[in-house]
Amino acid sequence: MAAEVEETLKRIQSHKGVFGTIVVNSEGIPIKTTMDNTSTVQYAGLVSQLADKARSVVRDLDPTNDLTFLRVRTKKHEIMLAPDKDYILIVIQNPSD
Amino acid sequence: MDQLQYIYSKRRKEFGKKCCFKRNKTSLLVSIPANPEYFRSHYILTNPVDTETQTMGGDYSECDQVNTARPEFEERGMNHFEGGWPKDLNAADPEQTLRFRKKIEKDEKYIHTILQLSHAVEHCILQNNALDIYETYFEPDDSCMQAEPLSAKGLNVFQDPCQLKRPVHHISWAPDGGTRIAVSHCSLIFQQATQVDLSSQTYIWHIEKPNNPDLTLRPPSPIVCLEYNQKDPNILISGFYDGRVACWDTRKGPEPVEMSPLEPSHRDPVHRTLWMNSKTGTEFFSASSDGQIMWWDTRKLSEPSEVLILDPIKGQEQSLNRALGAISLEYEHTIPTRFMVGTEMGVVFNCNRKGKTPPEKIVCQYNAHLGSVNALQRNPAFVKNFLSIGDWSAKIWSEDVRESCIISTGYGPWQLTDGCWSPTKFSVFYTTREDGCLDAWDLLQQRHKSVLNVKVCDVPLRSIRMQEQGQMVAIGGDNGTTYLYQVSDQLVVPQKNDKPMFTEMLDRETRREKIVEARKREKRVKGKVKGDENRHGSQAKAQETLTFEEIKEDAQICEAERHFLEAVQSEEQKKAAAAAPEESSEEASK
């Protein structure tokens, strides 16, 4: 099972344009990362806050609703976060152009 | 019991007499001092006692506000330095952190979660790779005109504060960014002012305060026209109903600073006064229906510096009897020596101030309208073309073409009283009608009717003035009310190819008129020549009128036709203004 996870993450990393994958736990500790330490820690901390805020927005608007995915498009790349109860999967991709 | 009764006798006839009370000095009747001994022996204290109190006074102070120490808030970003490692773990120790990580990776939940999340993420990644959904599909297209209908929005209404409403005759915008308008009220009906005792006050309004005028001016006689000095927002000049002119300063109060005396001034109401371009900035000239144009200097209003009589017949002597009364004046600051006068008889004079003799001053005349020429204005961008408003139509002229106008709107159902060009968009002009409507015409869109028609009020509108930014327009009506309208952006913002298209249109029309003029002249000359031949008894050519075939063969006409067809083709190719179909009908009728 652990091997599957490894394989999945490796597959994600190998997609075109992806330059980083991070798995963060609910306390902000980066579990798995393909980037350098400083950026990882930065992303981990900042992104968790963003995900929490987004989730609270969604739930405030409709308590039965929940956040499934968050995409932040910036000038240089796109940050995709898939939040869960305990972990957050972050992927940074440079889109096709 | 005895003490409570007092028996007295009274005569019956004295019954019912009024009691006569007498005022007595105050006197102490009896004084009973307190005797504490007595109380102590005869009374006891009650305990408990019910009393009322108020919770104030003494130790209790009234406070209606309680303030806690205010915490200070500050927005700050947080620099995440290191993750939230468990307390027993030493974050600096790589081995421990690694072990921790490995432990989590083995967790069942971790595996499950990651597998789930990766599905979603992969989907998005692949989506991104397949199609760039955020690319700009449309360039910011400024030239694309929103197809919203043209409109004019009423912003404010300024009513004549006097009891008896007098018609608004003239409006002038202040040069300080267009926040004030000076409105002159005057009834031009002969001697109505004296009959009905109309007040002669005029007002300066601030456009955002319609309830009270900013300043009230009190002239001795009703003001017919009022004009701000474009360089100094405090100075105004005015022309009176009795023919005098005056200079005002808004800082000095409601009385005019200086007035011209009655004798050297005009003999009829002064219809227009305009500032001239001069070094001192104090010169202006006035026009009146007595047929005279006078030049004045504000420093010396005792007599005009120059007088011109509008005599249409060019002779040595300028006679006031033959002079035509002037109704409107036109002066363009970029052409300082020339000006134009519109008269009551429908003739427009193009004059040059620098002429040495009076006949030289009047350069040429245009027979503009059937009635009086109510307004004259040069196009702010194309100074060789001017707009004249009178009788039932609005006409656009080119200075070079004297016989007829180059563009005319055709006779409408109502008389037009005033008009002006839009200061920002060159092909747009506005006219006001006797039925209280405001018309906006855009020559590049359609020429036979207006693009916007707004019913402002039920009484005839007398004057219109655009603000220099081109968006707001002030209109004055016969009921003494001034309306402030804002027109939609399409009539204000010029498009990129406006100027070349309009130039082309004006050139084309001018050329057409010139050709018509040349043809007419030729015909006249030919007719005269033929007349001479007839008189001399030589071979009489019966036909003085050219047949249609001859017309068709004529070289000039062929040339013109060719030009025209070429122009039409090129225009069709460019998909230019829709004036081409009208052109063909006018050309064919030649």
XYZ file of C-alpha atoms in Angstrom:
687
model
C 0.000 0.000 0.000
C 2.740 2.365 0.809
C 4.315 1.521 -2.489
C 1.135 2.524 -4.277
C 1.271 5.877 -2.654
C 4.841 6.333 -3.716
C 3.968 5.377 -7.224
C 1.014 7.745 -7.356
C 3.035 10.654 -6.156
C 5.790 9.862 -8.593
C 3.247 9.746 -11.397
C 1.849 13.129 -10.413
C 5.313 14.585 -10.339
C 6.061 13.290 -13.789
C 3.165 15.085 -15.476
C 3.985 17.878 -17.826
C 4.576 21.200 -16.153
C 4.477 19.975 -12.565
C 7.414 21.227 -10.615
C 6.514 20.381 -7.055
C 4.384 18.101 -4.946
C 3.990 18.420 -1.186
C 1.979 16.439 1.312
C 1.275 18.340 4.506
C -0.432 17.132 7.619
C -2.918 19.049 9.677
C -0.199 20.530 11.870
C 1.710 21.960 9.003
C 4.439 19.368 8.888
C 5.485 18.504 5.366
C 5.404 14.736 5.124
C 6.473 14.205 1.565
C 7.982 16.772 -0.736
C 9.817 17.041 -3.986
C 11.009 20.620 -3.482
C 13.753 22.162 -1.410
C 13.241 22.571 2.287
C 12.690 26.296 2.562
C 10.056 26.493 -0.154
C 8.406 23.401 1.225
C 8.093 24.833 4.674
C 6.793 28.108 3.277
C 4.221 26.473 1.115
C 3.193 24.142 3.886
C 2.481 26.892 6.352
C 0.885 29.398 4.044
C -1.191 26.974 2.117
C -2.686 25.329 5.177
C -3.941 28.689 6.346
C -5.413 29.401 2.941
C -7.136 26.060 2.814
C -8.589 26.581 6.262
C -9.880 29.987 5.367
C -11.397 28.744 2.142
C -13.035 25.903 3.927
C -14.519 28.187 6.522
C -15.877 30.441 3.754
C -17.589 27.559 2.054
C -19.018 26.192 5.246
C -20.209 29.567 6.427
C -22.132 30.080 3.235
C -23.701 26.656 3.464
C -23.058 24.408 6.437
C -23.826 21.283 4.466
C -21.219 22.178 1.896
C -17.526 21.484 2.098
C -14.378 22.422 0.228
C -13.194 19.778 -2.185
C -10.497 21.488 -4.211
C -8.780 24.831 -4.427
C -6.910 26.203 -7.405
C -4.903 29.352 -7.177
C -3.840 30.677 -10.519
C -0.958 33.105 -10.435
C 0.998 34.831 -13.132
C 3.760 32.318 -13.039
C 2.086 29.051 -12.166
C -0.892 27.357 -10.641
C -1.118 26.007 -7.108
C -3.596 23.213 -6.648
C -4.555 22.021 -3.224
C -6.642 19.044 -2.368
C -7.578 19.358 1.316
C -8.718 16.600 3.535
C -9.443 16.254 7.236
C -5.890 15.405 8.183
C -3.728 16.005 5.176
C -3.372 18.414 2.290
C -1.916 17.512 -1.071
C -0.317 20.466 -2.839
C 0.799 20.442 -6.441
C 2.478 23.355 -8.202
C 2.201 23.301 -11.943
C 3.282 25.522 -14.748
C 0.429 25.458 -17.211
C 0.711 24.621 -20.850
C 1.940 27.936 -22.175
C -67.784 73.365 69.174
C -68.051 76.850 70.260
C -64.810 77.895 68.649
C -65.938 76.584 65.278
C -68.921 78.836 65.068
C -69.086 82.506 64.587
C -72.478 84.138 64.455
C -72.859 87.450 62.745
C -75.742 89.417 61.397
C -76.100 91.177 58.098
C -78.679 93.399 56.533
C -80.638 91.725 53.792
C -79.947 94.504 51.365
C -76.294 93.919 51.835
C -76.485 90.337 50.732
C -74.530 89.577 47.663
C -72.318 92.539 48.008
C -68.878 92.094 46.793
C -66.357 91.118 49.369
C -63.847 93.826 49.701
C -60.592 92.251 50.489
C -57.997 94.432 51.896
C -54.317 93.872 51.803
C -52.820 93.569 55.184
C -49.294 93.546 56.219
C -47.969 90.140 57.083
C -48.090 89.513 60.727
C -47.201 86.559 62.760
C -50.297 85.204 64.350
C -48.947 82.441 66.433
C -45.705 80.558 66.730
C -45.515 77.183 68.306
C -41.961 76.063 68.903
C -40.990 72.417 68.831
C -40.774 70.692 72.064
C -38.503 67.638 71.859
C -39.257 66.577 75.380
C -42.882 66.403 74.559
C -42.180 64.221 71.492
C -39.980 61.887 73.368
C -42.547 61.232 75.947
C -45.554 60.992 73.712
C -44.170 59.421 70.555
C -42.121 56.379 69.677
C -39.978 55.674 66.615
C -41.411 53.321 63.994
C -39.196 50.609 62.779
C -39.000 49.627 59.862
C -39.860 52.648 57.712
C -40.747 52.506 54.033
C -38.991 55.271 52.152
C -37.907 55.783 48.573
C -34.390 56.525 47.514
C -32.540 57.093 44.321
C -29.379 55.258 43.593
C -27.368 58.308 43.079
C -25.643 60.942 45.021
C -23.276 60.285 47.801
C -20.934 57.493 47.005
C -22.510 56.362 43.834
C -21.400 58.309 40.778
C -23.345 58.167 37.576
C -21.513 56.519 34.769
C -23.044 55.884 31.409
C -19.988 54.758 29.577
C -17.537 52.108 30.455
C -14.424 51.772 28.463
C -12.136 48.858 28.594
C -8.543 49.065 27.689
C -8.563 48.900 23.920
C -6.440 46.173 22.435
C -4.322 47.159 19.515
C -4.750 45.207 16.306
C -2.231 44.990 13.580
C -2.244 43.065 10.343
C 0.858 41.086 9.832
C 1.890 38.290 7.666
C 3.273 35.266 9.348
C 6.425 33.680 8.251
C 6.063 30.049 8.739
C 9.356 28.917 9.942
C 8.945 25.355 10.916
C 6.104 22.974 11.088
C 4.098 22.113 14.168
C 6.211 19.232 15.304
C 5.024 17.383 18.379
C 6.371 18.702 21.628
C 8.699 15.878 22.376
C 10.367 16.039 19.005
C 13.440 18.106 18.424
C 12.792 19.912 15.154
C 16.467 20.502 14.485
C 17.292 16.858 14.606
C 16.978 15.431 11.096
C 16.915 11.842 12.240
C 13.980 12.339 14.521
C 12.016 14.248 11.936
C 12.741 11.580 9.397
C 11.561 8.905 11.738
C 8.412 10.858 12.396
C 7.767 11.206 8.741
C 8.282 7.538 8.082
C 5.859 6.714 10.832
C 3.153 8.815 9.294
C 3.715 7.355 5.887
C 2.894 3.969 7.244
C -0.402 5.200 8.603
C -3.461 3.596 7.023
C -5.404 6.796 6.860
C -2.543 8.570 5.175
C -2.442 6.076 2.366
C -6.123 6.127 1.852
C -6.331 9.900 1.836
C -3.487 10.414 -0.543
C -4.886 7.984 -3.027
C -8.162 9.798 -2.988
C -6.719 13.259 -3.241
C -4.391 12.351 -6.014
C -7.329 11.535 -8.225
C -8.655 15.042 -7.986
C -5.276 16.590 -8.449
C -4.402 14.512 -11.445
C -7.620 15.450 -13.098
C -6.813 19.112 -12.783
C -3.250 18.710 -13.911
C -4.297 16.905 -17.004
C -6.961 19.482 -17.643
C -4.365 22.212 -17.433
C -2.121 20.435 -19.781
C -4.834 19.779 -22.278
C -6.282 23.227 -22.524
C -5.179 26.559 -21.240
C -8.482 27.668 -19.872
C -7.225 31.026 -18.713
C -5.936 32.429 -21.930
C -7.235 35.805 -23.038
C -9.811 35.148 -25.684
C -10.747 38.738 -26.397
C -8.372 41.606 -26.631
C -9.665 44.682 -24.857
C -11.655 46.092 -27.718
C -12.174 49.812 -27.255
C -13.449 50.530 -30.699
C -16.357 48.184 -30.292
C -19.306 50.402 -29.549
C -21.761 49.168 -27.019
C -25.119 49.065 -28.700
C -26.875 50.825 -25.902
C -29.512 53.310 -26.921
C -28.555 56.963 -26.740
C -30.042 58.792 -23.856
C -29.944 62.053 -22.045
C -30.451 62.054 -18.322
C -31.895 65.013 -16.530
C -29.625 65.989 -13.672
C -31.001 69.153 -12.211
C -33.655 71.762 -12.684
C -33.116 75.391 -11.781
C -36.266 77.421 -11.488
C -36.643 81.129 -11.677
C -36.988 82.244 -8.062
C -39.127 85.217 -9.000
C -42.878 85.082 -8.819
C -43.495 85.904 -12.432
C -41.447 83.587 -14.517
C -39.429 85.166 -17.238
C -38.084 83.179 -20.161
C -34.450 82.151 -20.053
C -32.660 83.899 -22.824
C -29.033 83.030 -22.480
C -26.840 80.625 -20.560
C -23.113 80.772 -20.090
C -20.881 78.185 -18.425
C -18.165 79.391 -16.132
C -14.659 78.496 -17.244
C -13.716 76.975 -13.878
C -14.316 73.419 -14.969
C -17.960 74.011 -15.629
C -19.430 74.031 -12.150
C -21.410 77.213 -12.483
C -23.812 78.568 -15.014
C -24.926 82.124 -15.454
C -28.501 82.320 -16.639
C -30.062 85.458 -17.981
C -33.802 85.960 -17.949
C -35.383 88.368 -20.303
C -38.662 88.692 -22.039
C -38.145 89.990 -25.520
C -41.781 90.741 -26.071
C -41.894 94.444 -26.658
C -42.365 96.337 -23.431
C -43.647 93.367 -21.537
C -41.138 94.097 -18.821
C -42.652 97.450 -17.988
C -46.246 96.350 -18.342
C -46.173 93.383 -16.077
C -43.387 94.629 -13.842
C -41.068 91.706 -14.303
C -38.015 91.717 -12.148
C -34.758 92.135 -13.964
C -32.669 89.900 -11.749
C -30.458 87.229 -13.164
C -28.710 84.456 -11.379
C -25.557 82.440 -11.253
C -26.235 78.888 -10.203
C -23.928 76.237 -8.929
C -24.871 73.091 -10.767
C -25.213 70.998 -7.668
C -27.375 73.445 -5.742
C -30.631 73.901 -7.570
C -32.548 75.366 -4.698
C -30.719 78.614 -4.266
C -28.781 80.581 -6.774
C -25.149 81.104 -5.946
C -25.278 84.759 -6.753
C -28.009 87.155 -7.743
C -27.191 89.956 -10.102
C -29.321 93.088 -10.003
C -29.087 94.998 -13.217
C -31.012 98.167 -13.877
C -32.542 96.663 -16.967
C -33.161 93.028 -17.946
C -30.087 91.267 -19.193
C -30.452 89.777 -22.634
C -27.123 88.025 -22.811
C -24.438 87.205 -20.294
C -21.013 85.819 -20.967
C -18.218 84.643 -18.719
C -14.659 85.590 -19.522
C -13.028 82.320 -20.451
C -9.773 83.293 -18.823
C -11.103 84.739 -15.607
C -13.975 82.981 -13.890
C -15.050 86.085 -12.002
C -15.648 88.533 -14.791
C -18.785 88.639 -16.879
C -20.109 90.964 -19.514
C -23.712 91.490 -20.326
C -25.906 93.238 -22.761
C -29.087 94.869 -21.590
C -32.546 95.153 -22.983
C -32.169 98.920 -23.250
C -29.070 98.684 -25.392
C -26.361 99.220 -22.836
C -23.530 96.894 -21.986
C -21.998 96.296 -18.603
C -19.179 94.517 -16.935
C -19.639 92.491 -13.738
C -17.346 91.048 -11.156
C -18.740 88.209 -9.053
C -16.494 89.080 -6.180
C -17.793 92.605 -5.979
C -21.433 91.847 -5.574
C -24.762 92.085 -7.310
C -24.267 95.468 -8.945
C -22.424 95.884 -12.196
C -18.912 97.189 -11.941
C -19.327 99.521 -14.855
C -22.038 100.309 -17.335
C -22.007 102.114 -20.611
C -24.124 105.237 -20.785
C -27.316 105.210 -22.816
C -26.307 107.536 -25.613
C -23.359 105.831 -27.279
C -24.812 102.377 -26.686
C -27.142 100.437 -28.890
C -30.656 101.525 -29.620
C -32.180 98.085 -29.401
C -31.691 95.167 -27.072
C -28.168 93.857 -27.227
C -28.524 90.287 -28.365
C -25.014 89.023 -28.064
C -21.805 90.071 -26.416
C -18.629 88.101 -26.881
C -15.123 88.403 -25.518
C -12.375 89.115 -27.994
C -8.910 87.784 -28.122
C -6.733 90.628 -27.016
C -3.542 91.101 -25.112
C -5.248 92.819 -22.243
C -8.123 90.381 -22.151
C -10.567 93.213 -21.607
C -12.032 93.682 -25.039
C -15.390 92.506 -26.146
C -17.906 93.282 -28.816
C -21.665 93.398 -28.890
C -24.334 92.963 -31.485
C -27.836 94.303 -31.410
C -30.951 94.282 -33.534
C -30.428 97.920 -34.427
C -27.875 96.728 -36.954
C -24.721 97.813 -35.238
C -21.718 95.974 -33.940
C -19.723 97.811 -31.305
C -16.345 97.072 -29.864
C -15.750 97.946 -26.236
C -13.021 97.847 -23.692
C -14.060 96.971 -20.139
C -11.744 99.550 -18.717
C -13.500 102.329 -20.507
C -17.157 101.699 -21.081
C -18.034 105.317 -21.686
C -17.992 104.830 -25.415
C -17.355 102.035 -27.874
C -13.921 101.874 -29.406
C -15.360 101.004 -32.794
C -18.718 100.760 -34.489
C -19.718 98.795 -37.538
C -23.065 99.097 -39.287
C -24.352 95.939 -40.883
C -25.369 97.333 -44.188
C -25.705 94.546 -46.722
C -25.332 96.886 -49.681
C -21.698 97.661 -50.172
C -21.360 101.308 -50.789
C -19.318 104.152 -49.568
C -21.866 105.234 -47.027
C -23.071 102.812 -44.443
C -26.630 103.676 -43.652
C -28.337 102.642 -40.482
C -31.684 102.584 -42.284
C -30.656 99.717 -44.457
C -28.831 97.870 -41.724
C -29.963 94.428 -40.746
C -30.486 93.727 -37.083
C -28.031 91.241 -35.653
C -29.244 88.375 -33.533
C -26.248 86.116 -33.128
C -22.517 86.516 -33.114
C -19.766 84.075 -33.637
C -16.151 84.465 -32.715
C -13.456 81.870 -32.674
C -10.486 82.598 -30.496
C -8.058 80.905 -32.822
C -8.994 83.217 -35.674
C -8.791 86.532 -33.889
C -9.611 88.959 -36.626
C -12.655 87.379 -38.143
C -16.123 86.991 -36.814
C -19.581 86.183 -38.065
C -22.922 87.832 -37.507
C -26.313 86.270 -37.965
C -29.113 88.717 -38.697
C -32.853 88.942 -38.308
C -33.368 88.697 -42.053
C -31.632 85.369 -42.314
C -28.385 86.676 -43.721
C -25.069 85.686 -42.219
C -22.204 88.128 -42.548
C -18.654 86.959 -42.470
C -16.627 89.910 -41.294
C -13.066 90.850 -40.894
C -12.198 93.261 -38.174
C -9.058 94.443 -39.821
C -10.792 95.891 -42.843
C -9.956 99.528 -43.373
C -13.265 100.673 -44.695
C -16.652 99.409 -43.630
C -17.387 97.643 -46.914
C -14.072 95.839 -46.552
C -15.038 94.726 -43.127
C -17.994 92.748 -44.348
C -16.249 90.123 -46.396
C -19.160 88.115 -47.647
C -22.766 87.240 -47.018
C -24.625 84.001 -46.935
C -28.365 83.815 -47.366
C -28.833 81.356 -44.628
C -32.402 81.133 -43.493
C -35.929 82.270 -44.076
C -36.172 83.835 -40.664
C -33.731 85.141 -38.156
C -30.507 83.274 -37.646
C -30.836 82.208 -34.053
C -27.444 80.669 -33.548
C -24.109 80.521 -35.250
C -21.160 78.468 -34.277
C -18.026 77.226 -35.915
C -17.174 73.590 -35.546
C -14.495 73.428 -32.854
C -12.377 71.063 -34.900
C -13.100 72.239 -38.407
C -13.119 76.007 -38.163
C -13.890 76.546 -41.799
C -17.302 75.048 -41.315
C -19.985 76.603 -39.235
C -23.443 75.725 -38.095
C -26.350 78.108 -38.459
C -29.686 77.572 -36.793
C -32.790 79.384 -37.876
C -36.359 78.942 -39.044
C -37.044 75.200 -39.200
C -33.687 73.796 -40.121
C -30.072 73.612 -39.154
C -27.507 74.200 -41.861
C -23.836 73.575 -42.061
C -21.787 75.860 -44.234
C -18.311 75.953 -45.560
C -16.769 79.384 -45.669
C -15.671 79.042 -49.265
C -19.036 78.097 -50.615
C -21.237 81.137 -50.591
C -24.258 80.136 -52.545
C -25.665 77.473 -50.365
C -25.032 75.334 -47.389
C -23.175 72.094 -47.723
C -25.289 70.038 -45.362
C -28.805 70.804 -44.252
C -31.070 68.904 -41.937
C -34.182 69.604 -43.884
C -37.200 71.466 -42.582
C -38.552 70.063 -39.369
C -42.053 70.412 -37.984
C -40.985 72.927 -35.343
C -38.927 76.045 -35.404
C -35.429 75.728 -34.075
C -34.429 78.268 -31.514
C -30.835 77.530 -30.608
C -28.074 75.063 -31.216
C -24.455 74.290 -30.627
C -21.752 71.811 -31.547
C -20.542 69.214 -29.135
C -17.117 70.348 -27.933
C -15.686 66.835 -27.852
C -17.269 64.872 -30.663
C -17.042 66.785 -33.897
C -19.921 65.377 -35.822
C -22.507 65.916 -33.113
C -24.579 69.018 -32.599
C -27.650 69.800 -30.544
C -30.684 71.881 -31.363
C -33.623 73.074 -29.320
C -37.112 73.381 -30.645
C -40.178 75.448 -30.082
C -42.095 72.459 -28.774
C -39.684 71.979 -25.901
C -37.597 69.180 -27.361
C -33.862 68.773 -27.460
C -32.471 67.117 -30.561
C -29.045 65.627 -30.903
C -27.766 65.137 -34.443
C -24.872 62.951 -35.393
C -23.855 63.620 -38.944
C -21.836 60.461 -39.200
C -24.779 58.263 -38.367
C -27.754 59.753 -40.052
C -28.435 63.113 -41.596
C -32.101 63.179 -42.231
C -33.164 62.922 -38.650
C -31.765 63.345 -35.216
C -30.230 60.470 -33.308
C -31.704 61.540 -30.022
C -34.870 63.428 -29.245
C -35.656 64.327 -25.671
C -38.754 66.189 -24.562
C -37.509 68.577 -21.976
C -40.612 70.622 -21.235
C -43.829 71.852 -22.732
C -42.775 75.389 -23.412
C -40.432 76.515 -26.155
C -36.767 76.140 -25.347
C -34.783 79.251 -25.896
C -31.153 78.546 -25.348
C -28.694 75.708 -25.065
C -25.088 75.601 -23.967
C -22.733 72.656 -23.746
C -20.250 72.358 -20.971
C -16.694 72.266 -22.262
C -16.186 68.615 -21.298
C -19.049 67.774 -23.579
C -21.108 65.667 -21.232
C -23.468 68.156 -19.651
C -25.778 70.510 -21.411
C -27.811 73.370 -19.950
C -31.086 74.221 -21.629
C -33.311 77.168 -20.841
C -37.015 77.344 -21.477
C -39.668 79.990 -21.718
C -41.009 79.141 -18.273
C -37.858 80.491 -16.680
C -36.496 77.086 -15.843
C -33.029 75.873 -16.730
C -32.579 72.164 -17.176
C -29.276 70.395 -16.785
C -28.937 67.215 -18.787
C -26.224 64.656 -19.111
C -25.927 62.903 -22.433
C -24.770 59.342 -22.857
C -21.146 58.601 -23.582
C -21.649 57.777 -27.223
C -22.358 61.408 -27.930
C -19.369 62.561 -25.964
C -16.452 60.262 -26.563
C -15.021 60.560 -30.036
C -14.220 57.346 -31.862
C -10.886 56.713 -33.529
C -11.936 57.221 -37.120
C -14.395 60.038 -36.437
C -12.123 62.834 -37.540
C -11.031 61.415 -40.896
C -14.575 60.321 -41.731
C -16.023 63.671 -40.910
C -13.295 65.509 -42.786
C -14.041 63.329 -45.750
C -17.733 64.047 -45.529
C -17.245 67.788 -45.289
C -14.783 67.775 -48.164
C -17.105 65.763 -50.307
C -20.033 68.047 -49.648
C -17.933 71.140 -50.235
C -16.708 69.765 -53.497
C -20.227 68.935 -54.567
C -21.427 72.431 -53.799
C -18.531 73.956 -55.634
C -19.334 71.908 -58.663
C -22.963 72.978 -58.490
C -21.897 76.590 -58.166
C -19.587 76.305 -61.131
C -22.327 74.763 -63.218
C -24.735 77.511 -62.289
C -22.224 80.178 -63.130
C -21.520 78.549 -66.426
C -25.192 78.386 -67.250
C -25.604 82.028 -66.386
C -22.697 83.024 -68.552
C -23.934 80.878 -71.406
C -27.394 82.335 -71.027
C -25.987 85.864 -71.110
C -23.892 85.105 -74.167
C -26.884 83.634 -75.914
C -28.915 86.659 -74.901
C -26.288 88.941 -76.474
C -26.307 86.977 -79.676
C -30.059 87.204 -79.823
C -29.955 90.938 -79.355
C -27.512 91.338 -82.163
C -29.888 89.494 -84.348
C -27.481 86.737 -85.171
C -28.303 83.119 -85.394
C -30.898 82.571 -82.719
C -30.394 79.350 -80.946
C -33.858 78.498 -79.782
C -32.761 76.216 -77.041
C -31.318 78.012 -74.118
C -31.852 75.131 -71.866
C -29.507 72.243 -72.265
C -31.045 68.938 -73.051
C -30.473 65.955 -70.901
C -28.144 64.405 -73.462
C -26.010 67.508 -73.535
C -25.856 67.463 -69.799
C -24.751 63.880 -69.796
C -22.029 64.512 -72.312
C -20.663 67.504 -70.529
C -17.085 66.871 -69.510
C -17.320 68.264 -66.031
C -20.334 66.199 -65.209
C -18.666 63.083 -66.490
C -15.665 63.824 -64.407
C -17.774 64.416 -61.372
C -19.661 61.233 -61.985
C -16.490 59.258 -62.239
C -15.144 60.788 -59.073
C -18.322 59.994 -57.321
C -18.429 56.370 -58.400
C -14.869 55.885 -57.322
C -15.564 57.427 -53.971
C -18.638 55.281 -53.487
C -16.722 52.171 -54.274
C -13.935 52.992 -51.916
C -16.386 53.861 -49.233
C -18.313 50.703 -49.685
C -15.156 48.843 -49.367
C -14.303 50.558 -46.173
C -17.870 50.247 -44.988
C -17.907 53.903 -44.182
C -20.782 56.146 -43.140
C -24.198 55.500 -44.624
C -24.333 58.803 -46.455
C -23.671 57.184 -49.813
C -27.283 56.429 -50.732
C -28.269 60.021 -50.016
C -25.389 61.231 -52.120
C -26.589 59.329 -55.168
C -30.054 60.844 -55.028
C -28.659 64.359 -54.778
C -26.208 63.816 -57.578
C -28.817 62.435 -59.905
C -31.117 65.371 -59.388
C -28.553 67.817 -60.800
